[in-house]
Coordinates of C-alpha atoms in Angstrom, one line a residue:
X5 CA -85.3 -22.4 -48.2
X6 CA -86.9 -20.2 -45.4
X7 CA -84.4 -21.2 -42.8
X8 CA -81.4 -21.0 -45.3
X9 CA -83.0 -16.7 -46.2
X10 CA -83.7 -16.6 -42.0
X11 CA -80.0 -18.0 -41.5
X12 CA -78.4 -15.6 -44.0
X13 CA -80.5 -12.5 -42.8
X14 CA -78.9 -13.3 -38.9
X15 CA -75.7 -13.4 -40.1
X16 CA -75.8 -10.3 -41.8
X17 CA -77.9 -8.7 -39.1
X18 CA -74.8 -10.0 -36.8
X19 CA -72.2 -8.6 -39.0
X20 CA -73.7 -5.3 -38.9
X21 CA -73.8 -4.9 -35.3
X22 CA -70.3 -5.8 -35.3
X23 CA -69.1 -3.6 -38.0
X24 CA -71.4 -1.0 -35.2
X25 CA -69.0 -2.1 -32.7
X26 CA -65.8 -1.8 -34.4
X27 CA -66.6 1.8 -35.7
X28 CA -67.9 2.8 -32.1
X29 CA -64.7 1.6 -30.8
X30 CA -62.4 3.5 -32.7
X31 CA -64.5 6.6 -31.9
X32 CA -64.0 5.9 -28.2
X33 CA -60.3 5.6 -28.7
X34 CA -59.9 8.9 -30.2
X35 CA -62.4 10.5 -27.5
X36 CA -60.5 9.2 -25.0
X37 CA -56.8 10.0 -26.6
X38 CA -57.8 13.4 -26.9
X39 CA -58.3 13.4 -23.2
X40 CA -55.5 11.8 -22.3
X41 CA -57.0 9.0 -20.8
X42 CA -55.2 5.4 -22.2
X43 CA -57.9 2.7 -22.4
X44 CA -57.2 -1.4 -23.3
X45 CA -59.9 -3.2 -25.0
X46 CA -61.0 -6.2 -22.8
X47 CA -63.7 -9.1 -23.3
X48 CA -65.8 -9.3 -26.4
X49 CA -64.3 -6.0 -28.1
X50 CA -60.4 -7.6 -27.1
X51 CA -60.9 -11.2 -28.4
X52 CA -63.0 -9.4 -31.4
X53 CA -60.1 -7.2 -32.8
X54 CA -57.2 -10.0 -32.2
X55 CA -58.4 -13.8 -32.7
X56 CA -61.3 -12.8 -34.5
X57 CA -60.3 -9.7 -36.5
X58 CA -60.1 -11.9 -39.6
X59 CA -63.5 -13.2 -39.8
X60 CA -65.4 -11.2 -37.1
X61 CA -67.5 -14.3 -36.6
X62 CA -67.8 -13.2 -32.6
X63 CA -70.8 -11.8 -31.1
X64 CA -70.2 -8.7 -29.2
X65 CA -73.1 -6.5 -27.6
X66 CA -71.0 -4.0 -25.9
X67 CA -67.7 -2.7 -25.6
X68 CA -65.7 -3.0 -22.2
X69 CA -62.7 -0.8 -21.7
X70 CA -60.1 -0.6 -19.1
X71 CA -58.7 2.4 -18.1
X72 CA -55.4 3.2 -15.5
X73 CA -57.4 4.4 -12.3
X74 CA -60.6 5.5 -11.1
X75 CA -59.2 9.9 -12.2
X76 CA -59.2 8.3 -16.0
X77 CA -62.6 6.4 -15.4
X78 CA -64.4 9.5 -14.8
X79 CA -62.8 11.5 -16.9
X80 CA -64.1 9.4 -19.8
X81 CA -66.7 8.9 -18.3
X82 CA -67.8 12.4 -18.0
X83 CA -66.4 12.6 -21.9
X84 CA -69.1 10.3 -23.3
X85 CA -71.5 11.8 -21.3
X86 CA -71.4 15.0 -23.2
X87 CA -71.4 12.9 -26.2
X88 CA -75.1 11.0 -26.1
X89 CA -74.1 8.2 -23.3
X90 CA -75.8 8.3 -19.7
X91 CA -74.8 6.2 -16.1
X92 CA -77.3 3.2 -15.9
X93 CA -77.6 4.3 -12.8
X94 CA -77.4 7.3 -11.0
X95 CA -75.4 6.4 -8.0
X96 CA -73.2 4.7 -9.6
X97 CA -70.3 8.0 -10.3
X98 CA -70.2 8.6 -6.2
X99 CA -67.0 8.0 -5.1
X100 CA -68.0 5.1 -3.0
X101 CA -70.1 3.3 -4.8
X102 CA -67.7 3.4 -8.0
X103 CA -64.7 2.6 -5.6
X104 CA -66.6 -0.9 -4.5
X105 CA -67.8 -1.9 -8.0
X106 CA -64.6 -0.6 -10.0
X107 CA -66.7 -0.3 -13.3
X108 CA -69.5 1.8 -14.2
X109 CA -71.9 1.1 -17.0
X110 CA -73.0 3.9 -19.9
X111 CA -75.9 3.6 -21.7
X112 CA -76.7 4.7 -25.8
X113 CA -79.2 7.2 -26.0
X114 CA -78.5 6.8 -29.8
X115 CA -79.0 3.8 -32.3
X116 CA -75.9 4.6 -33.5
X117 CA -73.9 3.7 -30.8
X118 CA -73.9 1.3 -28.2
X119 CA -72.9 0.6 -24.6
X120 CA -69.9 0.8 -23.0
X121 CA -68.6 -0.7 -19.3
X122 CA -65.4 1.2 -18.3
X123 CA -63.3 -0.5 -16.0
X124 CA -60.7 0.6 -13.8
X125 CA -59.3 -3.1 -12.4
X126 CA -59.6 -6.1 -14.5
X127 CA -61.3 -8.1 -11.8
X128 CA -64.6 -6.3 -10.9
X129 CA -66.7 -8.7 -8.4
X130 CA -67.3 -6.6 -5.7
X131 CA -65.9 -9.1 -3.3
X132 CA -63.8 -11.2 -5.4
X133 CA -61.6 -7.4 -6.4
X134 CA -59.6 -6.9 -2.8
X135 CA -58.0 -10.7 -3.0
X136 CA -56.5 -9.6 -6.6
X137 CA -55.2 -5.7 -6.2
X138 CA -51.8 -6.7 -7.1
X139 CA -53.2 -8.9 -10.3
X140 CA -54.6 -5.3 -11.5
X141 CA -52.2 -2.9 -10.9
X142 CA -49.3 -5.7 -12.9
X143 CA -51.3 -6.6 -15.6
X144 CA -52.3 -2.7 -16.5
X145 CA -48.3 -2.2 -16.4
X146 CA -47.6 -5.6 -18.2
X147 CA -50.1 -3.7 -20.7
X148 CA -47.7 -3.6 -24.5
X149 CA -49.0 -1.0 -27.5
X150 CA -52.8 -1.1 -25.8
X151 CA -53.3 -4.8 -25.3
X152 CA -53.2 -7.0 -22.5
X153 CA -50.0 -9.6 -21.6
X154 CA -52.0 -12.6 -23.2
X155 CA -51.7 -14.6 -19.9
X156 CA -53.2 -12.1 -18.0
X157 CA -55.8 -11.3 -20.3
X158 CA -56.6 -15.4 -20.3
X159 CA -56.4 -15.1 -16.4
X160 CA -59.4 -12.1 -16.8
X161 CA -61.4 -13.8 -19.5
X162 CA -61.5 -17.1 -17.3
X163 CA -62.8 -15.1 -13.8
X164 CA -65.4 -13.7 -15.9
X165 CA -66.4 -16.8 -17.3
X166 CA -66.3 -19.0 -14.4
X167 CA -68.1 -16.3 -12.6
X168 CA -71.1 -16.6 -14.9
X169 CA -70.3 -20.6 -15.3
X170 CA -69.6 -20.3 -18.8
X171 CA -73.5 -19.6 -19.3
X172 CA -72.3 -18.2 -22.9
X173 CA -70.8 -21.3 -24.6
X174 CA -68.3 -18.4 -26.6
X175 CA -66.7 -17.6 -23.8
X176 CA -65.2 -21.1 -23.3
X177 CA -64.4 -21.1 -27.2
X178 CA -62.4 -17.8 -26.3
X179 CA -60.4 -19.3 -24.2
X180 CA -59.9 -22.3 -25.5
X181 CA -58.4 -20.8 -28.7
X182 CA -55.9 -18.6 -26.6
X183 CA -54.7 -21.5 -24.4
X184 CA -54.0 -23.7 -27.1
X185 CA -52.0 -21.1 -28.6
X186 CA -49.8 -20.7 -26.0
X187 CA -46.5 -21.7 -25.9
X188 CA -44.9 -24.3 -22.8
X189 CA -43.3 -20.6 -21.5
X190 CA -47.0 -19.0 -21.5
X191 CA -48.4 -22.0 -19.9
X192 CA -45.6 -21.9 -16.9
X193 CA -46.2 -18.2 -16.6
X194 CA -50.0 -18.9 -16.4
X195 CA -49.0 -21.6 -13.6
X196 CA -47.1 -19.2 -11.7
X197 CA -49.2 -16.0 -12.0
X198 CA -52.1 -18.1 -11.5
X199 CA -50.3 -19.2 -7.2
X200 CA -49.0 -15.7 -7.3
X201 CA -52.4 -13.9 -7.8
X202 CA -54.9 -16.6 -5.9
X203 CA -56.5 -17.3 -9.5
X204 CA -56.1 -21.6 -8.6
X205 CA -59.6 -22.0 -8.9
X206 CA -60.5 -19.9 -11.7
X207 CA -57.2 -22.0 -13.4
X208 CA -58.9 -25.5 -12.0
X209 CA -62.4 -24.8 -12.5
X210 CA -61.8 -22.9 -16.6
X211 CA -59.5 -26.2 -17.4
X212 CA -62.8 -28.1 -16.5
X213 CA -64.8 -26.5 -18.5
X214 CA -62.1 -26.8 -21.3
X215 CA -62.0 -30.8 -20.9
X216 CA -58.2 -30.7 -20.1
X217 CA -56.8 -33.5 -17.8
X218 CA -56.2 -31.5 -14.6
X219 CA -53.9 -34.5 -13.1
X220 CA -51.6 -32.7 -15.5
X221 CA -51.5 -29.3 -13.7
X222 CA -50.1 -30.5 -10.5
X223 CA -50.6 -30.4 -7.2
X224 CA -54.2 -30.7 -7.0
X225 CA -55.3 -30.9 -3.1
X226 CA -58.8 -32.3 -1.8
X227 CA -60.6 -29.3 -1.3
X228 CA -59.8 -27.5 -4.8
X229 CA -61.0 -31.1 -6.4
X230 CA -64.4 -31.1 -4.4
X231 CA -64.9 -27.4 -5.6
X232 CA -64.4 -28.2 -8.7
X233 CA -66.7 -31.3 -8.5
X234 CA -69.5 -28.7 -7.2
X235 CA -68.7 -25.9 -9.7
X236 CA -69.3 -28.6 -12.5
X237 CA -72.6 -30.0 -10.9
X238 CA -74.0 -26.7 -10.9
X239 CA -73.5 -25.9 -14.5
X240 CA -75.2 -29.0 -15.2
X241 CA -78.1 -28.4 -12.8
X242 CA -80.8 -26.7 -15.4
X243 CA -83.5 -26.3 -13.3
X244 CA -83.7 -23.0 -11.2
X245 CA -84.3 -24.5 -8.1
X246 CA -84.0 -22.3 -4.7
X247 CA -80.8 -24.1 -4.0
X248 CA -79.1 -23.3 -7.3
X249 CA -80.5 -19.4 -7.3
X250 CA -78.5 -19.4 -3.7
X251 CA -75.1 -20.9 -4.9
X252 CA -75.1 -18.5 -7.7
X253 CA -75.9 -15.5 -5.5
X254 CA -72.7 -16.2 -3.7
X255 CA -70.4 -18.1 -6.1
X256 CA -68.0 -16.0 -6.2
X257 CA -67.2 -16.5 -3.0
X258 CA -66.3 -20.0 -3.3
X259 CA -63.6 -19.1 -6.2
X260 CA -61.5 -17.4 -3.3
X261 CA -58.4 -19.7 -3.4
X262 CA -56.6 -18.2 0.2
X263 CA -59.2 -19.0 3.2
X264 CA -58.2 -16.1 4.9
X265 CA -59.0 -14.4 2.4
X266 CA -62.4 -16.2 1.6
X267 CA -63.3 -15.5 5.1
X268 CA -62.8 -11.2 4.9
X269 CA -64.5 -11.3 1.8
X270 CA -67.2 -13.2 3.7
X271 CA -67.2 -10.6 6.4
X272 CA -67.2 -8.2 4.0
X273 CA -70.8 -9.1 2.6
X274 CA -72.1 -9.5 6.0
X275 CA -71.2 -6.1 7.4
X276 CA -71.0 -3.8 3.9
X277 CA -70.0 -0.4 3.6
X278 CA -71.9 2.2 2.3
X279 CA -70.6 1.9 -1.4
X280 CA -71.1 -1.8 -1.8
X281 CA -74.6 -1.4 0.0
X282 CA -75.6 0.8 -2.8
X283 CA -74.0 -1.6 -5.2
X284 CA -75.8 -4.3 -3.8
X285 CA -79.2 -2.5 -3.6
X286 CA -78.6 0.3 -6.1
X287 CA -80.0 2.6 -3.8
X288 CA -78.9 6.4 -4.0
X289 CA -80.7 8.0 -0.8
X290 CA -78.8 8.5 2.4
X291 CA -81.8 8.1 4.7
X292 CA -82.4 4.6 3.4
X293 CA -79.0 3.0 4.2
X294 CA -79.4 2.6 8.2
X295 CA -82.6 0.5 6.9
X296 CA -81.3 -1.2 4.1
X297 CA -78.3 -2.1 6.2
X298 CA -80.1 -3.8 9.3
X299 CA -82.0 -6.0 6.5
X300 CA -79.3 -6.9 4.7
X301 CA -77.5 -8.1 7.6
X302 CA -80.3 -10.0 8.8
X303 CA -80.8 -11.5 5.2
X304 CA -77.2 -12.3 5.3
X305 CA -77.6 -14.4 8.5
X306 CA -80.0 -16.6 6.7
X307 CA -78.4 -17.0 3.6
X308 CA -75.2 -17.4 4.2
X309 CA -75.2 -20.7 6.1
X310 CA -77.4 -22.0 3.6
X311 CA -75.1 -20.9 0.8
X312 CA -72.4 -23.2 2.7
X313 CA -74.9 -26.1 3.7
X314 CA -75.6 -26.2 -0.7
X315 CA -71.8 -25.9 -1.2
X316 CA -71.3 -28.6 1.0
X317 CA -74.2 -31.2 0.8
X318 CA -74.7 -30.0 -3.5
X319 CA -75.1 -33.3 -4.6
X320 CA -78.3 -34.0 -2.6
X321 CA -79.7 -30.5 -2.7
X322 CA -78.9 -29.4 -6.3

């Protein structure tokens, strides 16, 4: 009887945080229409008001928005912050540092609202972002009545996913309901966008995770198979060994279809500019960065080739 009362008490206690949601959403809609600024819901607060508006039965802690360019970012941004919100961190609005993470992250300083992630590109790894510029600037214009084309929002929900390697079993059941509702058109238009935007092993590795027979994507070659073979390894390893806490650090990386492109994003990490060193660090003072930047790029010369020796040898080391 006592788990039955403790059952019934989360759900409610989950239904009011969503109803929260919801009614904080449709506030930041009119905040940010009032402004001018257009903003698409994306992750939890997306799948919440389509596949799930019917029994809200998904659990959403924040709300993510996407908004045009880094102008309508701040402007909301600055919006909500007259309105109870705060940065989570304070170098976050610089220029720089907003330019290298593309998102910045508000904080509730009231229990009546809660936080929001504004976006200004739908793929937000710091190093992951430059391979895909062309994937955000066409799926903001594919963008119909405030939603996302439903093959690019797949492609956004599966990047995030297999970034965090599906540690949240709802974000495979997201996607899982949206692929199988696709039509043969949709799933040739995901097959296509998918070469066109350097998303194959975000495609490869999600498919995986969705227990679909990749033989019958096509043209699977050797090295996309092995990563996909590591990817899935990982997610089984449960133990936080040393080994695993380095993949993860850099797993990104590895979902870099394009080797050339794999290898500037590489270089990238090595030799940072100053906005994804305070990223990185989340350091705001100028007089650190010379420091911070001759450690980091000794750290990086340690922990790089390991990275690549756990990618490589992950079967004896994981």
């Amino acid at each position: 009887m006592e788990l039955v009362e403790n059952d019934s008490a989360g759900r409610c206690g989950n239904l009011a945080r969503t109803l929260l949601v919801l009614d904080n959403f449709e506030w930041i809609k009119h905040e940010a229409e009032s402004i001018g600024v257009t903003v698409i819901p994306i992750k939890g607060i997306d799948v919440l008001t389509s596949i799930y508006s019917e029994r809200l039965d998904r659990d959403v802690r924040d709300i993510d928005l996407l908004t045009s360019s880094v102008d309508d970012c701040l402007k909301l941004v600055g919006r909500l912050c007259d309105n109870g919100y705060v940065p989570e961190f304070d170098f976050a609005v610089r220029s720089d540092a907003l330019l290298a993470k593309k998102k910045i992250s508000l904080l509730s300083t009231s229990p009546c609202r809660v936080n929001v992630d504004i976006h200004f590109a739908l793929v937000t790894k710091k190093f992951f972002s430059p391979t895909t510029s062309t994937f955000n600037a066409d799926a903001f214009a594919r963008q119909k009545s405030g939603r996302l084309d439903s093959v690019d929002n797949w492609l956004f929900l599966a990047q995030h996913g297999c970034f965090h390697l599906f540690s949240d079993s709802k974000w495979i059941r997201d996607l899982d309901i949206v692929y199988q509702s696709f039509t043969d058109d949709e799933r040739r238009t995901l097959s296509q966008r998918v070469e066109q935007y350097g998303f194959k092993r975000v495609w490869l590795a999600t498919l995986s995770f969705l227990k679909q027979d990749l033989r019958l994507v096509g043209d699977v070659g050797s090295d996309d198979t092995s990563f996909v073979e590591f990817v899935k390894h990982l997610s089984a390893v449960r133990k936080k060994s040393p080994a695993k806490k380095t993949a993860l650090s850099f797993l990104e990386f590895f979902f870099i279809a394009d080797r050339r492109q794999r290898s500037r994003s590489w270089l990238k990490l090595i030799f940072p500019r100053r906005g994804m060193l305070a990223n990185i660090y989340r350091i705001n003072h100028k007089a650190l960065y010379p420091l911070f930047w001759v450690a980091h790029v000794t750290l990086m010369a340690v922990t790089v080739p390991l990275a690549h020796t756990v990618y490589r040898f992950h079967k004896y080391l994981l």
